[in-house]
Amino acid sequence: MLIDTHAHLNAEQFDEDRDEVIARARDNGVDTIVNIGFNRETIPTCIELAEKYDFIYAVVGWHPQDAITMTDADLEWIEELAKHPKVVGIGEMGLDYYWDTSPKDVQKEVFRKQIRLARKLQMPIIIHDRDAHQDIIDILREEKAEEVGGIMHCFSGSSEIAKMALDMNFYISFGGPLTFKNAKKPKEVVMEVPLDRLLIETDCPYLTPHPFRGKRNETGYVRYVCEEMANLHGMSYEEMAKITSDNARRVFGLPPIQR
Ligand code: NI
């Protein structure tokens, strides 16, 4: 059984067939989904889904691309929602220097505020890092993020960056890009991360794995990420599914599953 640790089933790309996508995920062996709501529009749907399905959990926070829109009231809103029994983490937060839709200093400030909130709430942090590896590490260090740890989502950094994140109690999560033939770096990093810190995710509807690259991603495709990770480590699909599920349950504090 699989856990998709990072999905956006709240995205509008699923408005037409959300329930079918969730049913297909179950058919593909996904027993638990963690959905990420990351701004004013996506957070409410994220909570609704977590209330509708017992196997769906929620993470709430503010995406760096939307950093410019986050007010103090939004931060209080996130704090309030974090008390919801199905909310299991804070994020996704971080820095995005690729799209650069919010000024860097604003992104950094919003990132710091959310790390402080996660520490106050003692909840794991979900990191979005696009072309900002060293700045992310520096801020995590300065803000003492190791106190709560969390997840480097859809990790795209080097082994050195991974090591620094691991030292701060972070798990390293891989998504669709791991399955791409030319994905040399992630395939190398997967081998460097201790087995008890590996996670799998889709980030659906984005980052669709091979063989569906170019189409809309969905949670059921997390199996292709698990397959690739198992192949790289020379172990069975079932073994890798169990390892990554156990890790996901640990980092999010989810109840153990009966096997
Ligand atoms: Ni995401």
PDB file of C-alpha atoms and ligand atoms in Angstrom:
ATOM      1  CA  MET A   1       0.000   0.000   0.000  1.00  0.00           C
ATOM      2  CA  LEU A   2       1.198   3.497  -0.888  1.00  0.00           C
ATOM      3  CA  ILE A   3       1.009   6.979   0.602  1.00  0.00           C
ATOM      4  CA  ASP A   4       1.028   9.999  -1.685  1.00  0.00           C
ATOM      5  CA  THR A   5       2.668  12.531   0.640  1.00  0.00           C
ATOM      6  CA  HIS A   6       2.035  15.568  -1.565  1.00  0.00           C
ATOM      7  CA  ALA A   7      -1.061  16.010  -3.713  1.00  0.00           C
ATOM      8  CA  HIS A   8      -3.138  18.962  -4.831  1.00  0.00           C
ATOM      9  CA  LEU A   9      -6.476  17.250  -5.409  1.00  0.00           C
ATOM     10  CA  ASN A  10      -7.938  20.601  -4.391  1.00  0.00           C
ATOM     11  CA  ALA A  11      -6.653  22.040  -7.711  1.00  0.00           C
ATOM     12  CA  GLU A  12      -9.205  23.166 -10.301  1.00  0.00           C
ATOM     13  CA  GLN A  13      -7.768  20.604 -12.755  1.00  0.00           C
ATOM     14  CA  PHE A  14      -9.758  18.030 -10.745  1.00  0.00           C
ATOM     15  CA  ASP A  15     -13.049  19.924 -10.578  1.00  0.00           C
ATOM     16  CA  GLU A  16     -14.673  17.666 -13.191  1.00  0.00           C
ATOM     17  CA  ASP A  17     -13.688  14.264 -11.827  1.00  0.00           C
ATOM     18  CA  ARG A  18     -12.178  14.627  -8.325  1.00  0.00           C
ATOM     19  CA  ASP A  19     -14.032  11.680  -6.784  1.00  0.00           C
ATOM     20  CA  GLU A  20     -13.134   9.381  -9.692  1.00  0.00           C
ATOM     21  CA  VAL A  21      -9.460  10.351  -9.415  1.00  0.00           C
ATOM     22  CA  ILE A  22      -9.568   9.495  -5.708  1.00  0.00           C
ATOM     23  CA  ALA A  23     -11.284   6.175  -6.434  1.00  0.00           C
ATOM     24  CA  ARG A  24      -8.643   5.345  -9.085  1.00  0.00           C
ATOM     25  CA  ALA A  25      -5.906   6.098  -6.550  1.00  0.00           C
ATOM     26  CA  ARG A  26      -7.428   3.535  -4.214  1.00  0.00           C
ATOM     27  CA  ASP A  27      -7.544   1.015  -7.074  1.00  0.00           C
ATOM     28  CA  ASN A  28      -3.823   1.642  -7.595  1.00  0.00           C
ATOM     29  CA  GLY A  29      -3.024   0.746  -3.994  1.00  0.00           C
ATOM     30  CA  VAL A  30      -2.896   4.219  -2.452  1.00  0.00           C
ATOM     31  CA  ASP A  31      -4.227   3.912   1.103  1.00  0.00           C
ATOM     32  CA  THR A  32      -3.507   7.457   2.305  1.00  0.00           C
ATOM     33  CA  ILE A  33      -3.255  10.863   0.615  1.00  0.00           C
ATOM     34  CA  VAL A  34      -1.838  14.067   2.063  1.00  0.00           C
ATOM     35  CA  ASN A  35      -3.284  17.081   0.263  1.00  0.00           C
ATOM     36  CA  ILE A  36      -1.598  20.451   0.337  1.00  0.00           C
ATOM     37  CA  GLY A  37      -3.600  23.693   0.457  1.00  0.00           C
ATOM     38  CA  PHE A  38      -1.259  26.579  -0.174  1.00  0.00           C
ATOM     39  CA  ASN A  39      -3.237  29.824  -0.519  1.00  0.00           C
ATOM     40  CA  ARG A  40      -6.639  31.418   0.100  1.00  0.00           C
ATOM     41  CA  GLU A  41      -8.272  29.509  -2.767  1.00  0.00           C
ATOM     42  CA  THR A  42      -6.889  26.001  -2.201  1.00  0.00           C
ATOM     43  CA  ILE A  43      -6.958  25.727   1.613  1.00  0.00           C
ATOM     44  CA  PRO A  44     -10.765  25.496   2.053  1.00  0.00           C
ATOM     45  CA  THR A  45     -11.105  22.684  -0.536  1.00  0.00           C
ATOM     46  CA  CYS A  46      -8.189  20.917   1.091  1.00  0.00           C
ATOM     47  CA  ILE A  47      -9.976  20.901   4.460  1.00  0.00           C
ATOM     48  CA  GLU A  48     -13.257  19.817   2.836  1.00  0.00           C
ATOM     49  CA  LEU A  49     -11.583  16.800   1.235  1.00  0.00           C
ATOM     50  CA  ALA A  50      -9.969  15.799   4.532  1.00  0.00           C
ATOM     51  CA  GLU A  51     -13.395  15.945   6.174  1.00  0.00           C
ATOM     52  CA  LYS A  52     -15.068  13.970   3.390  1.00  0.00           C
ATOM     53  CA  TYR A  53     -12.564  11.085   3.192  1.00  0.00           C
ATOM     54  CA  ASP A  54     -11.111   9.376   6.256  1.00  0.00           C
ATOM     55  CA  PHE A  55      -7.915   8.433   4.358  1.00  0.00           C
ATOM     56  CA  ILE A  56      -7.174  11.996   3.206  1.00  0.00           C
ATOM     57  CA  TYR A  57      -5.183  14.385   5.413  1.00  0.00           C
ATOM     58  CA  ALA A  58      -4.433  18.074   4.977  1.00  0.00           C
ATOM     59  CA  VAL A  59      -1.407  20.335   5.150  1.00  0.00           C
ATOM     60  CA  VAL A  60      -1.973  24.100   5.175  1.00  0.00           C
ATOM     61  CA  GLY A  61       0.371  26.976   4.483  1.00  0.00           C
ATOM     62  CA  TRP A  62       1.384  29.679   2.052  1.00  0.00           C
ATOM     63  CA  HIS A  63       3.231  28.961  -1.203  1.00  0.00           C
ATOM     64  CA  PRO A  64       6.248  31.189  -1.975  1.00  0.00           C
ATOM     65  CA  GLN A  65       4.684  32.148  -5.310  1.00  0.00           C
ATOM     66  CA  ASP A  66       1.775  33.665  -3.346  1.00  0.00           C
ATOM     67  CA  ALA A  67       3.991  35.138  -0.606  1.00  0.00           C
ATOM     68  CA  ILE A  68       3.101  38.692  -1.592  1.00  0.00           C
ATOM     69  CA  THR A  69      -0.580  38.052  -0.747  1.00  0.00           C
ATOM     70  CA  MET A  70      -0.124  36.612   2.772  1.00  0.00           C
ATOM     71  CA  THR A  71      -1.427  38.863   5.548  1.00  0.00           C
ATOM     72  CA  ASP A  72      -1.155  38.499   9.331  1.00  0.00           C
ATOM     73  CA  ALA A  73      -4.804  37.417   9.295  1.00  0.00           C
ATOM     74  CA  ASP A  74      -3.892  34.593   6.900  1.00  0.00           C
ATOM     75  CA  LEU A  75      -1.176  33.425   9.252  1.00  0.00           C
ATOM     76  CA  GLU A  76      -3.688  33.401  12.120  1.00  0.00           C
ATOM     77  CA  TRP A  77      -6.101  31.499   9.881  1.00  0.00           C
ATOM     78  CA  ILE A  78      -3.435  28.835   9.245  1.00  0.00           C
ATOM     79  CA  GLU A  79      -2.767  28.622  12.986  1.00  0.00           C
ATOM     80  CA  GLU A  80      -6.474  28.133  13.660  1.00  0.00           C
ATOM     81  CA  LEU A  81      -6.824  25.459  10.953  1.00  0.00           C
ATOM     82  CA  ALA A  82      -3.768  23.630  12.265  1.00  0.00           C
ATOM     83  CA  LYS A  83      -5.863  22.583  15.273  1.00  0.00           C
ATOM     84  CA  HIS A  84      -8.132  20.589  12.965  1.00  0.00           C
ATOM     85  CA  PRO A  85      -7.618  16.871  13.696  1.00  0.00           C
ATOM     86  CA  LYS A  86      -6.933  16.095  10.013  1.00  0.00           C
ATOM     87  CA  VAL A  87      -4.289  18.811   9.540  1.00  0.00           C
ATOM     88  CA  VAL A  88      -0.882  17.131   9.853  1.00  0.00           C
ATOM     89  CA  GLY A  89       1.678  19.712   8.739  1.00  0.00           C
ATOM     90  CA  ILE A  90       2.428  23.314   7.760  1.00  0.00           C
ATOM     91  CA  GLY A  91       3.296  24.244   4.146  1.00  0.00           C
ATOM     92  CA  GLU A  92       4.057  24.171   1.475  1.00  0.00           C
ATOM     93  CA  MET A  93       6.403  27.020   2.234  1.00  0.00           C
ATOM     94  CA  GLY A  94       9.830  27.989   0.995  1.00  0.00           C
ATOM     95  CA  LEU A  95      11.390  29.893  -1.871  1.00  0.00           C
ATOM     96  CA  ASP A  96      10.735  29.853  -5.612  1.00  0.00           C
ATOM     97  CA  TYR A  97      13.366  31.700  -7.634  1.00  0.00           C
ATOM     98  CA  TYR A  98      12.181  30.164 -10.912  1.00  0.00           C
ATOM     99  CA  TRP A  99       8.801  31.814 -11.251  1.00  0.00           C
ATOM    100  CA  ASP A 100       9.803  34.694  -8.994  1.00  0.00           C
ATOM    101  CA  THR A 101       6.194  35.944  -8.699  1.00  0.00           C
ATOM    102  CA  SER A 102       6.901  37.476  -5.266  1.00  0.00           C
ATOM    103  CA  PRO A 103      10.001  39.542  -4.405  1.00  0.00           C
ATOM    104  CA  LYS A 104      12.724  37.465  -2.728  1.00  0.00           C
ATOM    105  CA  ASP A 105      12.740  39.458   0.510  1.00  0.00           C
ATOM    106  CA  VAL A 106       8.960  38.988   0.835  1.00  0.00           C
ATOM    107  CA  GLN A 107       9.291  35.252   0.141  1.00  0.00           C
ATOM    108  CA  LYS A 108      11.971  34.949   2.807  1.00  0.00           C
ATOM    109  CA  GLU A 109       9.931  36.820   5.414  1.00  0.00           C
ATOM    110  CA  VAL A 110       6.795  34.747   4.760  1.00  0.00           C
ATOM    111  CA  PHE A 111       8.927  31.586   4.909  1.00  0.00           C
ATOM    112  CA  ARG A 112      10.429  32.584   8.268  1.00  0.00           C
ATOM    113  CA  LYS A 113       7.037  33.447   9.758  1.00  0.00           C
ATOM    114  CA  GLN A 114       5.697  30.014   8.826  1.00  0.00           C
ATOM    115  CA  ILE A 115       8.692  28.165  10.264  1.00  0.00           C
ATOM    116  CA  ARG A 116       8.133  30.039  13.534  1.00  0.00           C
ATOM    117  CA  LEU A 117       4.473  29.065  13.455  1.00  0.00           C
ATOM    118  CA  ALA A 118       5.312  25.394  12.805  1.00  0.00           C
ATOM    119  CA  ARG A 119       7.703  25.439  15.768  1.00  0.00           C
ATOM    120  CA  LYS A 120       5.066  27.040  17.960  1.00  0.00           C
ATOM    121  CA  LEU A 121       2.577  24.341  16.891  1.00  0.00           C
ATOM    122  CA  GLN A 122       5.229  21.589  16.913  1.00  0.00           C
ATOM    123  CA  MET A 123       4.199  20.404  13.442  1.00  0.00           C
ATOM    124  CA  PRO A 124       6.350  19.222  10.518  1.00  0.00           C
ATOM    125  CA  ILE A 125       7.238  21.687   7.752  1.00  0.00           C
ATOM    126  CA  ILE A 126       6.725  20.955   4.041  1.00  0.00           C
ATOM    127  CA  ILE A 127       9.340  22.727   1.907  1.00  0.00           C
ATOM    128  CA  HIS A 128       8.974  23.991  -1.654  1.00  0.00           C
ATOM    129  CA  ASP A 129      12.430  24.716  -3.070  1.00  0.00           C
ATOM    130  CA  ARG A 130      12.835  25.843  -6.650  1.00  0.00           C
ATOM    131  CA  ASP A 131      16.308  27.053  -7.606  1.00  0.00           C
ATOM    132  CA  ALA A 132      16.841  28.293  -4.048  1.00  0.00           C
ATOM    133  CA  HIS A 133      18.653  25.385  -2.361  1.00  0.00           C
ATOM    134  CA  GLN A 134      21.284  27.236  -0.301  1.00  0.00           C
ATOM    135  CA  ASP A 135      18.959  30.050   0.814  1.00  0.00           C
ATOM    136  CA  ILE A 136      16.443  27.435   1.986  1.00  0.00           C
ATOM    137  CA  ILE A 137      19.086  25.627   4.027  1.00  0.00           C
ATOM    138  CA  ASP A 138      20.353  28.888   5.541  1.00  0.00           C
ATOM    139  CA  ILE A 139      16.874  29.993   6.628  1.00  0.00           C
ATOM    140  CA  LEU A 140      15.981  26.544   8.004  1.00  0.00           C
ATOM    141  CA  ARG A 141      19.162  26.712  10.076  1.00  0.00           C
ATOM    142  CA  GLU A 142      18.651  30.268  11.283  1.00  0.00           C
ATOM    143  CA  GLU A 143      15.057  29.549  12.263  1.00  0.00           C
ATOM    144  CA  LYS A 144      15.953  26.286  14.035  1.00  0.00           C
ATOM    145  CA  ALA A 145      13.677  24.204  11.841  1.00  0.00           C
ATOM    146  CA  GLU A 146      15.408  21.025  13.046  1.00  0.00           C
ATOM    147  CA  GLU A 147      13.242  21.299  16.146  1.00  0.00           C
ATOM    148  CA  VAL A 148      10.249  20.068  14.104  1.00  0.00           C
ATOM    149  CA  GLY A 149      11.807  18.755  10.874  1.00  0.00           C
ATOM    150  CA  GLY A 150       9.597  17.900   7.948  1.00  0.00           C
ATOM    151  CA  ILE A 151       9.804  17.162   4.238  1.00  0.00           C
ATOM    152  CA  MET A 152      11.839  18.474   1.332  1.00  0.00           C
ATOM    153  CA  HIS A 153       9.081  18.083  -1.253  1.00  0.00           C
ATOM    154  CA  CYS A 154       9.881  16.970  -4.805  1.00  0.00           C
ATOM    155  CA  PHE A 155      13.550  17.290  -4.042  1.00  0.00           C
ATOM    156  CA  SER A 156      15.718  18.598  -6.865  1.00  0.00           C
ATOM    157  CA  GLY A 157      18.918  19.534  -5.040  1.00  0.00           C
ATOM    158  CA  SER A 158      22.300  17.832  -4.785  1.00  0.00           C
ATOM    159  CA  SER A 159      23.406  15.123  -2.358  1.00  0.00           C
ATOM    160  CA  GLU A 160      25.160  17.843  -0.331  1.00  0.00           C
ATOM    161  CA  ILE A 161      21.936  19.814   0.075  1.00  0.00           C
ATOM    162  CA  ALA A 162      20.069  16.603   0.926  1.00  0.00           C
ATOM    163  CA  LYS A 163      22.649  15.825   3.607  1.00  0.00           C
ATOM    164  CA  MET A 164      22.212  19.270   5.186  1.00  0.00           C
ATOM    165  CA  ALA A 165      18.427  18.802   5.206  1.00  0.00           C
ATOM    166  CA  LEU A 166      18.761  15.298   6.675  1.00  0.00           C
ATOM    167  CA  ASP A 167      20.908  16.740   9.458  1.00  0.00           C
ATOM    168  CA  MET A 168      17.992  19.043  10.313  1.00  0.00           C
ATOM    169  CA  ASN A 169      15.557  16.123  10.660  1.00  0.00           C
ATOM    170  CA  PHE A 170      14.049  16.443   7.192  1.00  0.00           C
ATOM    171  CA  TYR A 171      12.807  13.615   5.008  1.00  0.00           C
ATOM    172  CA  ILE A 172      13.535  13.721   1.279  1.00  0.00           C
ATOM    173  CA  SER A 173      10.559  13.230  -1.020  1.00  0.00           C
ATOM    174  CA  PHE A 174      10.697  12.338  -4.711  1.00  0.00           C
ATOM    175  CA  GLY A 175       8.034  12.702  -7.359  1.00  0.00           C
ATOM    176  CA  GLY A 176       7.488  12.140 -11.081  1.00  0.00           C
ATOM    177  CA  PRO A 177      10.814  13.601 -12.257  1.00  0.00           C
ATOM    178  CA  LEU A 178      12.600  10.623 -10.654  1.00  0.00           C
ATOM    179  CA  THR A 179      11.122   8.436 -13.409  1.00  0.00           C
ATOM    180  CA  PHE A 180      12.499  10.530 -16.281  1.00  0.00           C
ATOM    181  CA  LYS A 181      15.333   8.863 -18.200  1.00  0.00           C
ATOM    182  CA  ASN A 182      17.526  11.966 -18.050  1.00  0.00           C
ATOM    183  CA  ALA A 183      16.965  12.547 -14.308  1.00  0.00           C
ATOM    184  CA  LYS A 184      20.564  11.758 -13.403  1.00  0.00           C
ATOM    185  CA  LYS A 185      20.804  13.856 -10.236  1.00  0.00           C
ATOM    186  CA  PRO A 186      17.618  12.701  -8.430  1.00  0.00           C
ATOM    187  CA  LYS A 187      18.464   9.076  -9.241  1.00  0.00           C
ATOM    188  CA  GLU A 188      21.873   9.604  -7.595  1.00  0.00           C
ATOM    189  CA  VAL A 189      20.456  11.424  -4.575  1.00  0.00           C
ATOM    190  CA  VAL A 190      17.913   8.637  -3.956  1.00  0.00           C
ATOM    191  CA  MET A 191      20.837   6.303  -3.341  1.00  0.00           C
ATOM    192  CA  GLU A 192      22.430   8.684  -0.823  1.00  0.00           C
ATOM    193  CA  VAL A 193      19.360   9.174   1.377  1.00  0.00           C
ATOM    194  CA  PRO A 194      18.960   6.661   4.236  1.00  0.00           C
ATOM    195  CA  LEU A 195      16.018   4.335   3.575  1.00  0.00           C
ATOM    196  CA  ASP A 196      14.210   5.543   6.680  1.00  0.00           C
ATOM    197  CA  ARG A 197      14.091   9.108   5.272  1.00  0.00           C
ATOM    198  CA  LEU A 198      12.730   8.438   1.772  1.00  0.00           C
ATOM    199  CA  LEU A 199       9.238   9.501   0.728  1.00  0.00           C
ATOM    200  CA  ILE A 200       7.210   9.348  -2.486  1.00  0.00           C
ATOM    201  CA  GLU A 201       4.672  11.845  -3.822  1.00  0.00           C
ATOM    202  CA  THR A 202       2.952  13.006  -6.993  1.00  0.00           C
ATOM    203  CA  ASP A 203       2.518  16.798  -6.587  1.00  0.00           C
ATOM    204  CA  CYS A 204      -0.461  16.138  -8.870  1.00  0.00           C
ATOM    205  CA  PRO A 205      -1.752  17.665 -11.129  1.00  0.00           C
ATOM    206  CA  TYR A 206       1.869  18.669 -11.865  1.00  0.00           C
ATOM    207  CA  LEU A 207       5.100  16.742 -12.525  1.00  0.00           C
ATOM    208  CA  THR A 208       3.559  13.666 -14.158  1.00  0.00           C
ATOM    209  CA  PRO A 209       5.806  10.583 -14.120  1.00  0.00           C
ATOM    210  CA  HIS A 210       6.822   8.467 -17.097  1.00  0.00           C
ATOM    211  CA  PRO A 211       4.915   6.934 -18.950  1.00  0.00           C
ATOM    212  CA  PHE A 212       2.244   9.650 -18.635  1.00  0.00           C
ATOM    213  CA  ARG A 213       4.600  12.626 -18.866  1.00  0.00           C
ATOM    214  CA  GLY A 214       2.854  15.604 -20.499  1.00  0.00           C
ATOM    215  CA  LYS A 215      -0.603  14.598 -19.257  1.00  0.00           C
ATOM    216  CA  ARG A 216      -2.342  15.631 -16.042  1.00  0.00           C
ATOM    217  CA  ASN A 217      -0.819  13.887 -13.040  1.00  0.00           C
ATOM    218  CA  GLU A 218      -2.992  12.059 -10.506  1.00  0.00           C
ATOM    219  CA  THR A 219      -2.424  10.379  -7.165  1.00  0.00           C
ATOM    220  CA  GLY A 220      -2.592   6.793  -8.479  1.00  0.00           C
ATOM    221  CA  TYR A 221       0.569   7.457 -10.517  1.00  0.00           C
ATOM    222  CA  VAL A 222       2.605   7.557  -7.305  1.00  0.00           C
ATOM    223  CA  ARG A 223       3.099   3.837  -7.949  1.00  0.00           C
ATOM    224  CA  TYR A 224       5.488   4.675 -10.821  1.00  0.00           C
ATOM    225  CA  VAL A 225       7.635   6.718  -8.446  1.00  0.00           C
ATOM    226  CA  CYS A 226       7.671   3.825  -5.969  1.00  0.00           C
ATOM    227  CA  GLU A 227       8.563   1.400  -8.770  1.00  0.00           C
ATOM    228  CA  GLU A 228      11.508   3.531  -9.908  1.00  0.00           C
ATOM    229  CA  MET A 229      12.767   3.979  -6.354  1.00  0.00           C
ATOM    230  CA  ALA A 230      12.521   0.233  -5.729  1.00  0.00           C
ATOM    231  CA  ASN A 231      14.426  -0.503  -8.962  1.00  0.00           C
ATOM    232  CA  LEU A 232      17.191   1.951  -8.094  1.00  0.00           C
ATOM    233  CA  HIS A 233      17.598   0.379  -4.658  1.00  0.00           C
ATOM    234  CA  GLY A 234      17.347  -3.147  -6.038  1.00  0.00           C
ATOM    235  CA  MET A 235      14.425  -4.097  -3.868  1.00  0.00           C
ATOM    236  CA  SER A 236      10.877  -5.196  -4.490  1.00  0.00           C
ATOM    237  CA  TYR A 237       8.028  -2.802  -5.107  1.00  0.00           C
ATOM    238  CA  GLU A 238       6.285  -4.122  -1.973  1.00  0.00           C
ATOM    239  CA  GLU A 239       9.333  -3.518   0.210  1.00  0.00           C
ATOM    240  CA  MET A 240       9.720   0.073  -1.023  1.00  0.00           C
ATOM    241  CA  ALA A 241       5.991   0.705  -0.613  1.00  0.00           C
ATOM    242  CA  LYS A 242       6.212  -0.428   3.003  1.00  0.00           C
ATOM    243  CA  ILE A 243       9.360   1.607   3.743  1.00  0.00           C
ATOM    244  CA  THR A 244       7.974   4.835   2.284  1.00  0.00           C
ATOM    245  CA  SER A 245       4.565   4.328   3.927  1.00  0.00           C
ATOM    246  CA  ASP A 246       6.114   3.750   7.340  1.00  0.00           C
ATOM    247  CA  ASN A 247       8.235   6.890   6.849  1.00  0.00           C
ATOM    248  CA  ALA A 248       5.198   8.958   5.847  1.00  0.00           C
ATOM    249  CA  ARG A 249       3.256   7.758   8.897  1.00  0.00           C
ATOM    250  CA  ARG A 250       6.177   8.685  11.129  1.00  0.00           C
ATOM    251  CA  VAL A 251       6.779  12.193   9.758  1.00  0.00           C
ATOM    252  CA  PHE A 252       3.085  13.147   9.772  1.00  0.00           C
ATOM    253  CA  GLY A 253       2.239  11.254  12.967  1.00  0.00           C
ATOM    254  CA  LEU A 254      -0.479   9.241  11.207  1.00  0.00           C
ATOM    255  CA  PRO A 255      -2.098   6.268  12.956  1.00  0.00           C
ATOM    256  CA  PRO A 256      -0.458   2.905  12.144  1.00  0.00           C
ATOM    257  CA  ILE A 257      -2.247   0.814   9.550  1.00  0.00           C
ATOM    258  CA  GLN A 258      -3.288  -2.818  10.028  1.00  0.00           C
ATOM    259  CA  ARG A 259      -1.352  -4.993   7.594  1.00  0.00           C
TER     260      ARG A 259
HETATM  261 NI    NI B   1       3.027  21.202  -4.276  1.00  0.00          NI
END
